Amino acid sequence: MTDLTDDQARFIAVLQQGPPAFPEGMFAGDAGRALLGLKAHANTISHARLVALEQSYPRTLAHIGPEAFNALSRAFIDLADVRSRKLMQIGEGFAGYLVDHAGDPLAADLAAIEWAWLGSYHAADVPPLLLSDLAQYDEAGLLAMPVIVHPATRIVLVESAVTGLMPELAGSSVGATAILLTRPGESVRLLPLDAAHASIAGLAKNSGTMGNLLQIAIETGDEAEALPVIFALIEAGVLARPGG
């Protein structure tokens, strides 16, 4: 490493590991004063990371309460692999952490949906496949048409009645085993999926063509429902065309 790279690595180690990592002679002047300054800087960074986590999971925070959320957040951001992340990635894996430490399936499912929402929101802008796009093909052309899963599509398997905490899903009669997130336009949309729809949506990434997707839908459910399921996925914004 160059001297600058070496110094940067030592500086980051101090911020992440605290006083034990403070190298002798790193700064000119009194080491105690330098360490005091570094502690203040580290506290500022720690606060920014906590705020970033709160902003990533506002509904989870509201559900479990500020005090419990803060305690879980502090323990989470102190994990070795989390300390090295940039702010935009700080919340990755928080839902899994809640599964093991919050004792609240609702909180874990809610956090998983919120993280998926961020991923969907920041995904690449690609025109979704529309039902009207299918009209230009005959049967053979339609079956051979290449399709991909829209980059904004996310599927979150849930193990709780989390739909009751989602105003967007109020009144839904679907017994959701998964939540589908799409962004066919400017806004992220949420849709509850039953087990059959969730399975077909999850396998869509392996289809490659509309014909393969139809075959997957037939094998997963039944032939009578296959086409309506695909139409529903298209209407939700799940599919796109390669290079679209």
PDB file of C-alpha atoms in Angstrom:
ATOM      1  CA  MET A   1       0.000   0.000   0.000  1.00  0.00           C
ATOM      2  CA  THR A   2       1.057   3.584  -0.527  1.00  0.00           C
ATOM      3  CA  ASP A   3       1.681   5.787   2.504  1.00  0.00           C
ATOM      4  CA  LEU A   4      -1.662   7.549   1.923  1.00  0.00           C
ATOM      5  CA  THR A   5      -3.552   4.268   1.573  1.00  0.00           C
ATOM      6  CA  ASP A   6      -1.839   2.933   4.667  1.00  0.00           C
ATOM      7  CA  ASP A   7      -2.748   6.036   6.665  1.00  0.00           C
ATOM      8  CA  GLN A   8      -6.360   5.854   5.483  1.00  0.00           C
ATOM      9  CA  ALA A   9      -6.606   2.200   6.508  1.00  0.00           C
ATOM     10  CA  ARG A  10      -5.282   2.996   9.982  1.00  0.00           C
ATOM     11  CA  PHE A  11      -7.639   5.961  10.301  1.00  0.00           C
ATOM     12  CA  ILE A  12     -10.660   3.843   9.356  1.00  0.00           C
ATOM     13  CA  ALA A  13      -9.561   1.120  11.797  1.00  0.00           C
ATOM     14  CA  VAL A  14      -9.531   3.668  14.613  1.00  0.00           C
ATOM     15  CA  LEU A  15     -13.036   4.860  13.736  1.00  0.00           C
ATOM     16  CA  GLN A  16     -14.353   1.304  13.555  1.00  0.00           C
ATOM     17  CA  GLN A  17     -12.482  -0.327  16.441  1.00  0.00           C
ATOM     18  CA  GLY A  18     -11.937   2.550  18.850  1.00  0.00           C
ATOM     19  CA  PRO A  19      -8.924   3.413  21.049  1.00  0.00           C
ATOM     20  CA  PRO A  20      -7.261  -0.027  20.918  1.00  0.00           C
ATOM     21  CA  ALA A  21      -6.565   0.520  17.215  1.00  0.00           C
ATOM     22  CA  PHE A  22      -5.051   3.985  17.711  1.00  0.00           C
ATOM     23  CA  PRO A  23      -1.486   3.783  16.276  1.00  0.00           C
ATOM     24  CA  GLU A  24       1.405   5.425  18.066  1.00  0.00           C
ATOM     25  CA  GLY A  25       2.635   8.504  16.226  1.00  0.00           C
ATOM     26  CA  MET A  26      -0.211   8.678  13.741  1.00  0.00           C
ATOM     27  CA  PHE A  27      -0.806  12.372  14.480  1.00  0.00           C
ATOM     28  CA  ALA A  28       1.536  15.165  15.447  1.00  0.00           C
ATOM     29  CA  GLY A  29       0.974  16.654  18.882  1.00  0.00           C
ATOM     30  CA  ASP A  30      -0.645  15.232  21.976  1.00  0.00           C
ATOM     31  CA  ALA A  31      -2.104  11.775  21.315  1.00  0.00           C
ATOM     32  CA  GLY A  32      -4.853  12.272  23.900  1.00  0.00           C
ATOM     33  CA  ARG A  33      -6.173  15.355  22.117  1.00  0.00           C
ATOM     34  CA  ALA A  34      -6.049  13.611  18.751  1.00  0.00           C
ATOM     35  CA  LEU A  35      -7.934  10.626  20.165  1.00  0.00           C
ATOM     36  CA  LEU A  36     -10.533  12.938  21.689  1.00  0.00           C
ATOM     37  CA  GLY A  37     -11.098  14.506  18.293  1.00  0.00           C
ATOM     38  CA  LEU A  38     -11.386  11.111  16.655  1.00  0.00           C
ATOM     39  CA  LYS A  39     -13.952  10.033  19.244  1.00  0.00           C
ATOM     40  CA  ALA A  40     -16.066  13.076  18.468  1.00  0.00           C
ATOM     41  CA  HIS A  41     -15.807  12.324  14.758  1.00  0.00           C
ATOM     42  CA  ALA A  42     -16.686   8.661  15.346  1.00  0.00           C
ATOM     43  CA  ASN A  43     -19.740   9.707  17.377  1.00  0.00           C
ATOM     44  CA  THR A  44     -20.870  11.890  14.484  1.00  0.00           C
ATOM     45  CA  ILE A  45     -20.479   8.979  12.067  1.00  0.00           C
ATOM     46  CA  SER A  46     -22.313   6.626  14.439  1.00  0.00           C
ATOM     47  CA  HIS A  47     -25.197   9.080  14.715  1.00  0.00           C
ATOM     48  CA  ALA A  48     -25.388   9.397  10.927  1.00  0.00           C
ATOM     49  CA  ARG A  49     -25.536   5.618  10.587  1.00  0.00           C
ATOM     50  CA  LEU A  50     -28.333   5.369  13.151  1.00  0.00           C
ATOM     51  CA  VAL A  51     -30.277   8.074  11.333  1.00  0.00           C
ATOM     52  CA  ALA A  52     -29.739   6.287   8.009  1.00  0.00           C
ATOM     53  CA  LEU A  53     -31.153   3.093   9.522  1.00  0.00           C
ATOM     54  CA  GLU A  54     -34.167   4.955  10.903  1.00  0.00           C
ATOM     55  CA  GLN A  55     -34.818   6.515   7.504  1.00  0.00           C
ATOM     56  CA  SER A  56     -34.578   3.123   5.828  1.00  0.00           C
ATOM     57  CA  TYR A  57     -37.133   1.548   8.178  1.00  0.00           C
ATOM     58  CA  PRO A  58     -39.662   4.210   9.277  1.00  0.00           C
ATOM     59  CA  ARG A  59     -42.587   1.797   9.572  1.00  0.00           C
ATOM     60  CA  THR A  60     -40.553  -0.768  11.480  1.00  0.00           C
ATOM     61  CA  LEU A  61     -39.477   1.982  13.859  1.00  0.00           C
ATOM     62  CA  ALA A  62     -43.091   3.054  14.368  1.00  0.00           C
ATOM     63  CA  HIS A  63     -44.162  -0.552  14.945  1.00  0.00           C
ATOM     64  CA  ILE A  64     -41.622  -1.532  17.609  1.00  0.00           C
ATOM     65  CA  GLY A  65     -41.141   1.936  19.110  1.00  0.00           C
ATOM     66  CA  PRO A  66     -38.162   4.332  19.173  1.00  0.00           C
ATOM     67  CA  GLU A  67     -36.509   2.908  22.295  1.00  0.00           C
ATOM     68  CA  ALA A  68     -36.519  -0.729  21.174  1.00  0.00           C
ATOM     69  CA  PHE A  69     -35.571   0.258  17.616  1.00  0.00           C
ATOM     70  CA  ASN A  70     -32.643   2.328  18.850  1.00  0.00           C
ATOM     71  CA  ALA A  71     -31.312  -0.513  20.991  1.00  0.00           C
ATOM     72  CA  LEU A  72     -31.547  -2.994  18.115  1.00  0.00           C
ATOM     73  CA  SER A  73     -30.044  -0.489  15.685  1.00  0.00           C
ATOM     74  CA  ARG A  74     -27.017   0.226  17.875  1.00  0.00           C
ATOM     75  CA  ALA A  75     -26.270  -3.466  18.219  1.00  0.00           C
ATOM     76  CA  PHE A  76     -26.767  -4.009  14.476  1.00  0.00           C
ATOM     77  CA  ILE A  77     -24.485  -1.204  13.256  1.00  0.00           C
ATOM     78  CA  ASP A  78     -21.788  -2.412  15.655  1.00  0.00           C
ATOM     79  CA  LEU A  79     -21.516  -5.735  13.795  1.00  0.00           C
ATOM     80  CA  ALA A  80     -18.153  -6.066  12.067  1.00  0.00           C
ATOM     81  CA  ASP A  81     -19.530  -6.455   8.548  1.00  0.00           C
ATOM     82  CA  VAL A  82     -21.989  -3.572   9.011  1.00  0.00           C
ATOM     83  CA  ARG A  83     -19.380  -1.097  10.281  1.00  0.00           C
ATOM     84  CA  SER A  84     -17.588  -1.128   6.937  1.00  0.00           C
ATOM     85  CA  ARG A  85     -20.664  -0.328   4.831  1.00  0.00           C
ATOM     86  CA  LYS A  86     -21.607   2.914   3.137  1.00  0.00           C
ATOM     87  CA  LEU A  87     -24.753   4.656   4.369  1.00  0.00           C
ATOM     88  CA  MET A  88     -26.833   3.523   1.385  1.00  0.00           C
ATOM     89  CA  GLN A  89     -26.176  -0.125   2.269  1.00  0.00           C
ATOM     90  CA  ILE A  90     -26.317   0.255   6.040  1.00  0.00           C
ATOM     91  CA  GLY A  91     -29.732  -1.395   6.358  1.00  0.00           C
ATOM     92  CA  GLU A  92     -28.997  -4.541   4.357  1.00  0.00           C
ATOM     93  CA  GLY A  93     -29.708  -7.630   6.438  1.00  0.00           C
ATOM     94  CA  PHE A  94     -31.520  -5.751   9.215  1.00  0.00           C
ATOM     95  CA  ALA A  95     -34.682  -7.799   8.679  1.00  0.00           C
ATOM     96  CA  GLY A  96     -32.716 -11.012   9.185  1.00  0.00           C
ATOM     97  CA  TYR A  97     -31.172  -9.533  12.302  1.00  0.00           C
ATOM     98  CA  LEU A  98     -34.661  -8.807  13.659  1.00  0.00           C
ATOM     99  CA  VAL A  99     -35.677 -12.430  13.082  1.00  0.00           C
ATOM    100  CA  ASP A 100     -32.993 -13.502  15.557  1.00  0.00           C
ATOM    101  CA  HIS A 101     -33.116 -10.596  18.016  1.00  0.00           C
ATOM    102  CA  ALA A 102     -36.496  -8.844  18.007  1.00  0.00           C
ATOM    103  CA  GLY A 103     -38.748 -11.794  18.759  1.00  0.00           C
ATOM    104  CA  ASP A 104     -41.422 -10.213  16.562  1.00  0.00           C
ATOM    105  CA  PRO A 105     -42.240 -11.799  13.170  1.00  0.00           C
ATOM    106  CA  LEU A 106     -44.262  -8.737  12.203  1.00  0.00           C
ATOM    107  CA  ALA A 107     -41.239  -6.477  12.681  1.00  0.00           C
ATOM    108  CA  ALA A 108     -38.997  -8.758  10.645  1.00  0.00           C
ATOM    109  CA  ASP A 109     -41.483  -9.023   7.768  1.00  0.00           C
ATOM    110  CA  LEU A 110     -42.131  -5.288   7.828  1.00  0.00           C
ATOM    111  CA  ALA A 111     -38.404  -4.540   7.687  1.00  0.00           C
ATOM    112  CA  ALA A 112     -37.933  -6.978   4.800  1.00  0.00           C
ATOM    113  CA  ILE A 113     -40.682  -5.215   2.848  1.00  0.00           C
ATOM    114  CA  GLU A 114     -39.219  -1.779   3.573  1.00  0.00           C
ATOM    115  CA  TRP A 115     -35.776  -2.839   2.357  1.00  0.00           C
ATOM    116  CA  ALA A 116     -37.324  -4.371  -0.762  1.00  0.00           C
ATOM    117  CA  TRP A 117     -39.227  -1.113  -1.296  1.00  0.00           C
ATOM    118  CA  LEU A 118     -35.946   0.818  -1.323  1.00  0.00           C
ATOM    119  CA  GLY A 119     -34.440  -1.639  -3.788  1.00  0.00           C
ATOM    120  CA  SER A 120     -37.451  -1.360  -6.053  1.00  0.00           C
ATOM    121  CA  TYR A 121     -37.494   2.430  -5.834  1.00  0.00           C
ATOM    122  CA  HIS A 122     -33.814   2.756  -6.789  1.00  0.00           C
ATOM    123  CA  ALA A 123     -33.867   0.078  -9.518  1.00  0.00           C
ATOM    124  CA  ALA A 124     -33.116   0.891 -13.138  1.00  0.00           C
ATOM    125  CA  ASP A 125     -35.798   2.642 -15.173  1.00  0.00           C
ATOM    126  CA  VAL A 126     -37.030   0.128 -17.726  1.00  0.00           C
ATOM    127  CA  PRO A 127     -40.365   0.237 -19.582  1.00  0.00           C
ATOM    128  CA  PRO A 128     -42.571  -2.569 -18.269  1.00  0.00           C
ATOM    129  CA  LEU A 129     -44.222  -5.028 -20.615  1.00  0.00           C
ATOM    130  CA  LEU A 130     -47.848  -3.999 -21.200  1.00  0.00           C
ATOM    131  CA  LEU A 131     -50.812  -6.118 -22.152  1.00  0.00           C
ATOM    132  CA  SER A 132     -51.225  -3.894 -25.199  1.00  0.00           C
ATOM    133  CA  ASP A 133     -47.730  -4.934 -26.340  1.00  0.00           C
ATOM    134  CA  LEU A 134     -48.964  -8.486 -26.857  1.00  0.00           C
ATOM    135  CA  ALA A 135     -51.422  -7.502 -29.571  1.00  0.00           C
ATOM    136  CA  GLN A 136     -48.700  -7.161 -32.217  1.00  0.00           C
ATOM    137  CA  TYR A 137     -47.791 -10.874 -32.087  1.00  0.00           C
ATOM    138  CA  ASP A 138     -49.424 -13.954 -33.518  1.00  0.00           C
ATOM    139  CA  GLU A 139     -49.496 -17.083 -31.358  1.00  0.00           C
ATOM    140  CA  ALA A 140     -46.072 -18.353 -32.426  1.00  0.00           C
ATOM    141  CA  GLY A 141     -44.483 -14.945 -32.047  1.00  0.00           C
ATOM    142  CA  LEU A 142     -46.038 -14.439 -28.641  1.00  0.00           C
ATOM    143  CA  LEU A 143     -44.785 -17.768 -27.307  1.00  0.00           C
ATOM    144  CA  ALA A 144     -41.267 -17.025 -28.622  1.00  0.00           C
ATOM    145  CA  MET A 145     -41.189 -13.445 -27.307  1.00  0.00           C
ATOM    146  CA  PRO A 146     -38.201 -12.927 -24.954  1.00  0.00           C
ATOM    147  CA  VAL A 147     -39.137 -11.621 -21.500  1.00  0.00           C
ATOM    148  CA  ILE A 148     -37.220 -10.727 -18.354  1.00  0.00           C
ATOM    149  CA  VAL A 149     -38.267  -9.821 -14.861  1.00  0.00           C
ATOM    150  CA  HIS A 150     -38.439  -6.044 -14.483  1.00  0.00           C
ATOM    151  CA  PRO A 151     -35.411  -4.858 -12.448  1.00  0.00           C
ATOM    152  CA  ALA A 152     -37.700  -3.156  -9.917  1.00  0.00           C
ATOM    153  CA  THR A 153     -39.533  -6.387  -9.090  1.00  0.00           C
ATOM    154  CA  ARG A 154     -39.082  -7.730  -5.574  1.00  0.00           C
ATOM    155  CA  ILE A 155     -40.813 -10.664  -3.858  1.00  0.00           C
ATOM    156  CA  VAL A 156     -40.787 -10.857  -0.055  1.00  0.00           C
ATOM    157  CA  LEU A 157     -41.932 -14.079   1.585  1.00  0.00           C
ATOM    158  CA  VAL A 158     -43.791 -13.313   4.808  1.00  0.00           C
ATOM    159  CA  GLU A 159     -44.608 -15.394   7.867  1.00  0.00           C
ATOM    160  CA  SER A 160     -46.942 -13.002   9.664  1.00  0.00           C
ATOM    161  CA  ALA A 161     -50.105 -10.981   9.090  1.00  0.00           C
ATOM    162  CA  VAL A 162     -47.974  -8.017   8.043  1.00  0.00           C
ATOM    163  CA  THR A 163     -50.543  -6.866   5.472  1.00  0.00           C
ATOM    164  CA  GLY A 164     -52.493  -5.421   8.400  1.00  0.00           C
ATOM    165  CA  LEU A 165     -49.675  -2.904   8.910  1.00  0.00           C
ATOM    166  CA  MET A 166     -49.601  -1.838   5.259  1.00  0.00           C
ATOM    167  CA  PRO A 167     -52.213   0.821   4.381  1.00  0.00           C
ATOM    168  CA  GLU A 168     -51.621   0.057   0.687  1.00  0.00           C
ATOM    169  CA  LEU A 169     -52.996  -3.442   1.235  1.00  0.00           C
ATOM    170  CA  ALA A 170     -55.983  -2.526   3.401  1.00  0.00           C
ATOM    171  CA  GLY A 171     -59.046  -4.529   2.489  1.00  0.00           C
ATOM    172  CA  SER A 172     -57.148  -7.203   0.605  1.00  0.00           C
ATOM    173  CA  SER A 173     -58.824 -10.596   0.809  1.00  0.00           C
ATOM    174  CA  VAL A 174     -55.730 -12.497  -0.290  1.00  0.00           C
ATOM    175  CA  GLY A 175     -54.125 -14.742   2.326  1.00  0.00           C
ATOM    176  CA  ALA A 176     -50.647 -13.461   1.531  1.00  0.00           C
ATOM    177  CA  THR A 177     -47.643 -15.739   1.711  1.00  0.00           C
ATOM    178  CA  ALA A 178     -45.584 -13.095  -0.114  1.00  0.00           C
ATOM    179  CA  ILE A 179     -45.629  -9.418  -1.003  1.00  0.00           C
ATOM    180  CA  LEU A 180     -44.848  -8.392  -4.569  1.00  0.00           C
ATOM    181  CA  LEU A 181     -43.228  -5.008  -5.113  1.00  0.00           C
ATOM    182  CA  THR A 182     -43.043  -3.460  -8.564  1.00  0.00           C
ATOM    183  CA  ARG A 183     -42.406  -0.027 -10.020  1.00  0.00           C
ATOM    184  CA  PRO A 184     -43.968   0.095 -13.478  1.00  0.00           C
ATOM    185  CA  GLY A 185     -44.113   3.896 -13.309  1.00  0.00           C
ATOM    186  CA  GLU A 186     -42.822   6.431 -10.810  1.00  0.00           C
ATOM    187  CA  SER A 187     -44.317   4.813  -7.711  1.00  0.00           C
ATOM    188  CA  VAL A 188     -43.607   1.503  -6.024  1.00  0.00           C
ATOM    189  CA  ARG A 189     -46.645  -0.756  -5.887  1.00  0.00           C
ATOM    190  CA  LEU A 190     -47.348  -3.521  -3.372  1.00  0.00           C
ATOM    191  CA  LEU A 191     -49.466  -6.559  -4.094  1.00  0.00           C
ATOM    192  CA  PRO A 192     -50.205  -9.524  -1.801  1.00  0.00           C
ATOM    193  CA  LEU A 193     -49.617 -12.919  -3.395  1.00  0.00           C
ATOM    194  CA  ASP A 194     -50.963 -16.315  -2.462  1.00  0.00           C
ATOM    195  CA  ALA A 195     -48.652 -19.327  -2.607  1.00  0.00           C
ATOM    196  CA  ALA A 196     -49.380 -20.206  -6.251  1.00  0.00           C
ATOM    197  CA  HIS A 197     -48.935 -16.669  -7.583  1.00  0.00           C
ATOM    198  CA  ALA A 198     -45.802 -16.185  -5.494  1.00  0.00           C
ATOM    199  CA  SER A 199     -44.290 -19.390  -6.890  1.00  0.00           C
ATOM    200  CA  ILE A 200     -44.976 -18.397 -10.507  1.00  0.00           C
ATOM    201  CA  ALA A 201     -43.686 -14.863  -9.962  1.00  0.00           C
ATOM    202  CA  GLY A 202     -40.540 -16.223  -8.353  1.00  0.00           C
ATOM    203  CA  LEU A 203     -39.888 -18.627 -11.231  1.00  0.00           C
ATOM    204  CA  ALA A 204     -40.478 -15.975 -13.904  1.00  0.00           C
ATOM    205  CA  LYS A 205     -36.802 -14.998 -13.813  1.00  0.00           C
ATOM    206  CA  ASN A 206     -35.939 -18.415 -15.233  1.00  0.00           C
ATOM    207  CA  SER A 207     -38.469 -18.358 -18.070  1.00  0.00           C
ATOM    208  CA  GLY A 208     -36.661 -16.490 -20.852  1.00  0.00           C
ATOM    209  CA  THR A 209     -39.665 -16.464 -23.162  1.00  0.00           C
ATOM    210  CA  MET A 210     -43.391 -15.975 -22.813  1.00  0.00           C
ATOM    211  CA  GLY A 211     -43.918 -19.600 -23.851  1.00  0.00           C
ATOM    212  CA  ASN A 212     -41.685 -20.863 -21.058  1.00  0.00           C
ATOM    213  CA  LEU A 213     -43.444 -18.625 -18.550  1.00  0.00           C
ATOM    214  CA  LEU A 214     -46.812 -20.004 -19.642  1.00  0.00           C
ATOM    215  CA  GLN A 215     -45.477 -23.547 -19.225  1.00  0.00           C
ATOM    216  CA  ILE A 216     -44.222 -22.681 -15.730  1.00  0.00           C
ATOM    217  CA  ALA A 217     -47.646 -21.281 -14.833  1.00  0.00           C
ATOM    218  CA  ILE A 218     -49.392 -24.433 -16.119  1.00  0.00           C
ATOM    219  CA  GLU A 219     -47.056 -26.762 -14.228  1.00  0.00           C
ATOM    220  CA  THR A 220     -47.303 -24.726 -11.024  1.00  0.00           C
ATOM    221  CA  GLY A 221     -51.058 -24.215 -10.966  1.00  0.00           C
ATOM    222  CA  ASP A 222     -53.602 -25.406 -13.470  1.00  0.00           C
ATOM    223  CA  GLU A 223     -54.088 -24.725 -17.161  1.00  0.00           C
ATOM    224  CA  ALA A 224     -57.278 -22.717 -16.721  1.00  0.00           C
ATOM    225  CA  GLU A 225     -55.610 -20.252 -14.371  1.00  0.00           C
ATOM    226  CA  ALA A 226     -52.225 -20.010 -16.110  1.00  0.00           C
ATOM    227  CA  LEU A 227     -53.058 -17.228 -18.549  1.00  0.00           C
ATOM    228  CA  PRO A 228     -54.965 -15.060 -16.004  1.00  0.00           C
ATOM    229  CA  VAL A 229     -51.973 -15.318 -13.639  1.00  0.00           C
ATOM    230  CA  ILE A 230     -49.571 -14.154 -16.361  1.00  0.00           C
ATOM    231  CA  PHE A 231     -51.903 -11.309 -17.294  1.00  0.00           C
ATOM    232  CA  ALA A 232     -52.030 -10.282 -13.624  1.00  0.00           C
ATOM    233  CA  LEU A 233     -48.225 -10.280 -13.410  1.00  0.00           C
ATOM    234  CA  ILE A 234     -47.988  -8.160 -16.558  1.00  0.00           C
ATOM    235  CA  GLU A 235     -50.565  -5.703 -15.224  1.00  0.00           C
ATOM    236  CA  ALA A 236     -48.554  -5.453 -11.991  1.00  0.00           C
ATOM    237  CA  GLY A 237     -45.386  -4.536 -13.928  1.00  0.00           C
ATOM    238  CA  VAL A 238     -43.431  -7.716 -13.203  1.00  0.00           C
ATOM    239  CA  LEU A 239     -42.169  -8.297 -16.745  1.00  0.00           C
ATOM    240  CA  ALA A 240     -40.137  -6.369 -19.294  1.00  0.00           C
ATOM    241  CA  ARG A 241     -38.489  -7.052 -22.643  1.00  0.00           C
ATOM    242  CA  PRO A 242     -34.699  -7.465 -22.881  1.00  0.00           C
ATOM    243  CA  GLY A 243     -33.039  -4.187 -23.809  1.00  0.00           C
ATOM    244  CA  GLY A 244     -36.261  -2.281 -23.121  1.00  0.00           C
TER     245      GLY A 244
END
